[in-house]
Amino acid sequence: MRLDDFLARELAARREAGLYRRRQVLESPAGATVTVAGRRLRNFSGNDYLGLAGHPEVRAAFARAAERWGAGSGAAHLVTGHQRPHHALEEALADFTGRPRALLFSTGYMANLGVVSALLGRGDTVFEDRLNHASLIDAGILSRARLRRYAHAEPTDLDSRLAGEGHGAKLVVTDGVFSMDGDVAPLSELASACARHAAWLMVDDAHGFGVLGPGGGGSLAAAGLGMDEVPILVGTLGKAFGTFGAFVAGSEDLIEMLIQAARSYVYTTALPAAVAEATRASLALARREEWRREKLAALVARFRAGAAELGLPLMASQTPIQPLVLGEAGRAMEVSAHLRDAGFLVSAIRPPTVPRGTARLRITFSAAHEEADVDALLAALEETGAAA
Ligand SMILES: Cc1ncc(COP(=O)(O)O)c(C=O)c1O
C-alpha cells in the first residue's frame, strides 16, 4: 500500500469513529482563564493545580536564570549538560521527598520509560494497574519484561497475580492519583501485597505531589508511607509545580543505577537550567503556601456538592481531577463544544486515553480559580444537560 493511501485510510477511520484529535492554539499563558481564537474562556482543563505556572516569583526565577545560564543546557547530563541549577534542584527534591537522592529527567514520560527499562528485562515481570498512565504501560512494554495488568485499584487481584509468577524480578507500578479518574491508589494495600511477594513498588505521583498530604508531599505522605514500602517514587514538574520536567526519588543506589542504565536519562539533552531554577522557586512556594491546597480542596468540595445537587454523574475522586463520564465519544465532544460556546474550556477525553464507552469531560480545578468560576461552571453544566 502507498503511504498516502495508508494515511488517508487511517485518518478517515479515526474521523468516522469520532476519535480524531485536534490541537487548539492558545493565545495566552496557562491560567484560570485562557484565550483561544480571540475568546476568553474559563479553563478547567489544565494541570496547574496550585496556580504556580504564572506566579511572579517563578517567572522572575526563570528570567534571571535564563540571563545567567542561557536558553539551553548544551548537552546530556553525563556529558556537559549537568549544571549547578540541575544539581541544586535535585537536592531540593530529595529534601522535599525525604529521600537520600533525586534524579532529574526531562519529562515524566521519559522518567517512567527510563526507570522500568533500567530495572527490568526479559524474564522479569511488571504488574500494572489497568488504568495506569500510558507512559507507564509503554515503559513496561519497552522493558521487554512480561506485562501483567491487574484490575483497577484491586490489591487482591494484584496479590493473586504476584503469587502466580515464580521467577525473575517483580515490579509493581501504579499512578498515585489516577490521571483520568482522579482517585487515589490503595497504596498501603499494594505495599503489603508487594511485601508478601518480594516485589518492588513504584509510584508515579504526577498528580499527587503538591496537592495531597502535608506540605504537598503527595499521596505517599498522605498515606504515611516511606521508602521501605515504596522504594521508587516518580514525580513530574509540569503539573502542580507549574514548570516542566520530572524526577525520580529513592536510595543512593537506585539513583546511581538510573544514571548508569536509564537510556531516556543518558541519551538526551538536559532540560534548560532556567527551568530548574524556576522549579526551585515553585517548589518552595508549593511547600510553604498551604492556603493553595486549602483553597483547592474547598473549590473541589464546592463543585462536588453543586454537582450532586444537579444529579451529575460524579466519580469517587476527592482530588482536583473531577471527571464527568458521558459514555460515547460523540456525546463528550458535544457537551465540550456546548461548554465552549458558553465560555468554558473543558476537554473531552476519549479512547484510547480512557476505556471504550467511558468518554468523559476531565474537569480539573486550580487554586487560581475562584468560587464564582465553580458556580459558573455548574450553571453551564446544568444548561448543557450534562446530567441527562
Ligand atoms: C500519571 C502521569 N505520569 C506521567 C505523565 C507524563 O509527564 P510529562 O508530561 O512530564 O511527560 C503524566 C502526564 O503528562 C501523567 O498523568
PDB file of N, CA and C and ligand atoms in Angstrom, residues 47 106-110 112 133 135-136 175 177 179-180 204-207 236-239 244-246 362, ligand 1:
ATOM      1  N   ASN A  47      -3.416  21.303  34.326  1.00  0.00           N
ATOM      2  CA  ASN A  47      -2.907  20.577  35.497  1.00  0.00           C
ATOM      3  C   ASN A  47      -2.115  21.504  36.431  1.00  0.00           C
ATOM      4  N   SER A 106      13.935  14.816  31.841  1.00  0.00           N
ATOM      5  CA  SER A 106      13.384  15.914  31.035  1.00  0.00           C
ATOM      6  C   SER A 106      11.865  15.908  30.992  1.00  0.00           C
ATOM      7  N   THR A 107      11.222  14.746  31.072  1.00  0.00           N
ATOM      8  CA  THR A 107       9.758  14.682  31.171  1.00  0.00           C
ATOM      9  C   THR A 107       9.372  13.468  32.033  1.00  0.00           C
ATOM     10  N   GLY A 108       8.111  13.458  32.452  1.00  0.00           N
ATOM     11  CA  GLY A 108       7.598  12.319  33.214  1.00  0.00           C
ATOM     12  C   GLY A 108       7.544  11.066  32.350  1.00  0.00           C
ATOM     13  N   TYR A 109       7.207  11.263  31.107  1.00  0.00           N
ATOM     14  CA  TYR A 109       7.156  10.130  30.173  1.00  0.00           C
ATOM     15  C   TYR A 109       8.529   9.453  30.134  1.00  0.00           C
ATOM     16  N   MET A 110       9.552  10.278  30.022  1.00  0.00           N
ATOM     17  CA  MET A 110      10.909   9.723  29.934  1.00  0.00           C
ATOM     18  C   MET A 110      11.366   9.112  31.253  1.00  0.00           C
ATOM     19  N   ASN A 112       9.504   7.561  33.406  1.00  0.00           N
ATOM     20  CA  ASN A 112       8.885   6.238  33.521  1.00  0.00           C
ATOM     21  C   ASN A 112       9.545   5.226  32.596  1.00  0.00           C
ATOM     22  N   HIS A 133      -1.188   5.385  33.658  1.00  0.00           N
ATOM     23  CA  HIS A 133      -0.897   6.333  32.577  1.00  0.00           C
ATOM     24  C   HIS A 133      -0.144   5.633  31.434  1.00  0.00           C
ATOM     25  N   SER A 135       2.362   6.330  29.764  1.00  0.00           N
ATOM     26  CA  SER A 135       3.833   6.267  29.835  1.00  0.00           C
ATOM     27  C   SER A 135       4.296   5.078  30.673  1.00  0.00           C
ATOM     28  N   LEU A 136       3.492   4.680  31.658  1.00  0.00           N
ATOM     29  CA  LEU A 136       3.864   3.516  32.479  1.00  0.00           C
ATOM     30  C   LEU A 136       3.646   2.222  31.701  1.00  0.00           C
ATOM     31  N   ASP A 175      -0.059   4.566  39.211  1.00  0.00           N
ATOM     32  CA  ASP A 175      -0.247   6.004  39.417  1.00  0.00           C
ATOM     33  C   ASP A 175      -0.551   6.188  40.906  1.00  0.00           C
ATOM     34  N   VAL A 177      -2.200   9.145  41.998  1.00  0.00           N
ATOM     35  CA  VAL A 177      -3.552   9.653  41.689  1.00  0.00           C
ATOM     36  C   VAL A 177      -3.773   9.343  40.218  1.00  0.00           C
ATOM     37  N   SER A 179      -4.723   9.598  36.543  1.00  0.00           N
ATOM     38  CA  SER A 179      -4.748  10.861  35.808  1.00  0.00           C
ATOM     39  C   SER A 179      -6.091  11.160  35.160  1.00  0.00           C
ATOM     40  N   MET A 180      -6.854  10.151  34.810  1.00  0.00           N
ATOM     41  CA  MET A 180      -8.130  10.385  34.132  1.00  0.00           C
ATOM     42  C   MET A 180      -9.331  10.135  35.031  1.00  0.00           C
ATOM     43  N   ASP A 204       4.015   6.509  40.549  1.00  0.00           N
ATOM     44  CA  ASP A 204       4.128   7.731  39.756  1.00  0.00           C
ATOM     45  C   ASP A 204       3.113   8.708  40.328  1.00  0.00           C
ATOM     46  N   ASP A 205       3.628   9.692  41.065  1.00  0.00           N
ATOM     47  CA  ASP A 205       2.716  10.601  41.778  1.00  0.00           C
ATOM     48  C   ASP A 205       2.589  11.950  41.056  1.00  0.00           C
ATOM     49  N   ALA A 206       2.504  11.877  39.730  1.00  0.00           N
ATOM     50  CA  ALA A 206       2.422  13.086  38.902  1.00  0.00           C
ATOM     51  C   ALA A 206       1.318  14.033  39.376  1.00  0.00           C
ATOM     52  N   HIS A 207       0.178  13.463  39.784  1.00  0.00           N
ATOM     53  CA  HIS A 207      -0.966  14.316  40.144  1.00  0.00           C
ATOM     54  C   HIS A 207      -1.175  14.424  41.655  1.00  0.00           C
ATOM     55  N   THR A 236       6.319  14.545  38.628  1.00  0.00           N
ATOM     56  CA  THR A 236       6.511  15.403  37.462  1.00  0.00           C
ATOM     57  C   THR A 236       6.471  16.861  37.913  1.00  0.00           C
ATOM     58  N   LEU A 237       7.028  17.724  37.115  1.00  0.00           N
ATOM     59  CA  LEU A 237       7.152  19.134  37.488  1.00  0.00           C
ATOM     60  C   LEU A 237       6.214  20.030  36.683  1.00  0.00           C
ATOM     61  N   GLY A 238       5.575  19.461  35.666  1.00  0.00           N
ATOM     62  CA  GLY A 238       4.728  20.251  34.767  1.00  0.00           C
ATOM     63  C   GLY A 238       3.288  20.373  35.243  1.00  0.00           C
ATOM     64  N   LYS A 239       2.984  19.843  36.424  1.00  0.00           N
ATOM     65  CA  LYS A 239       1.605  19.890  36.889  1.00  0.00           C
ATOM     66  C   LYS A 239       1.528  20.854  38.088  1.00  0.00           C
ATOM     67  N   PHE A 244       8.209  22.304  34.230  1.00  0.00           N
ATOM     68  CA  PHE A 244       8.411  21.279  33.209  1.00  0.00           C
ATOM     69  C   PHE A 244       9.500  20.331  33.679  1.00  0.00           C
ATOM     70  N   GLY A 245       9.322  19.051  33.386  1.00  0.00           N
ATOM     71  CA  GLY A 245      10.349  18.076  33.754  1.00  0.00           C
ATOM     72  C   GLY A 245       9.793  17.049  34.718  1.00  0.00           C
ATOM     73  N   ALA A 246      10.679  16.239  35.270  1.00  0.00           N
ATOM     74  CA  ALA A 246      10.253  15.174  36.187  1.00  0.00           C
ATOM     75  C   ALA A 246      11.437  14.722  37.023  1.00  0.00           C
ATOM     76  N   ARG A 362     -12.900  15.809  31.406  1.00  0.00           N
ATOM     77  CA  ARG A 362     -11.937  15.773  32.512  1.00  0.00           C
ATOM     78  C   ARG A 362     -11.872  17.191  33.068  1.00  0.00           C
TER      79      ARG A 362
HETATM   80  C1  LIG B   1       0.474   9.845  35.769  1.00  0.00           C
HETATM   81  C2  LIG B   1       1.317  10.556  34.766  1.00  0.00           C
HETATM   82  N1  LIG B   1       2.597  10.186  34.611  1.00  0.00           N
HETATM   83  C3  LIG B   1       3.401  10.791  33.726  1.00  0.00           C
HETATM   84  C4  LIG B   1       2.945  11.808  32.927  1.00  0.00           C
HETATM   85  C5  LIG B   1       3.870  12.402  31.928  1.00  0.00           C
HETATM   86  O1  LIG B   1       4.536  13.512  32.454  1.00  0.00           O
HETATM   87  P1  LIG B   1       5.161  14.572  31.464  1.00  0.00           P
HETATM   88  O2  LIG B   1       4.034  15.416  30.954  1.00  0.00           O
HETATM   89  O3  LIG B   1       6.140  15.326  32.288  1.00  0.00           O
HETATM   90  O4  LIG B   1       5.816  13.793  30.365  1.00  0.00           O
HETATM   91  C6  LIG B   1       1.610  12.234  33.058  1.00  0.00           C
HETATM   92  C7  LIG B   1       1.017  13.326  32.259  1.00  0.00           C
HETATM   93  O5  LIG B   1       1.532  14.033  31.487  1.00  0.00           O
HETATM   94  C8  LIG B   1       0.783  11.589  33.982  1.00  0.00           C
HETATM   95  O6  LIG B   1      -0.502  11.957  34.115  1.00  0.00           O
END
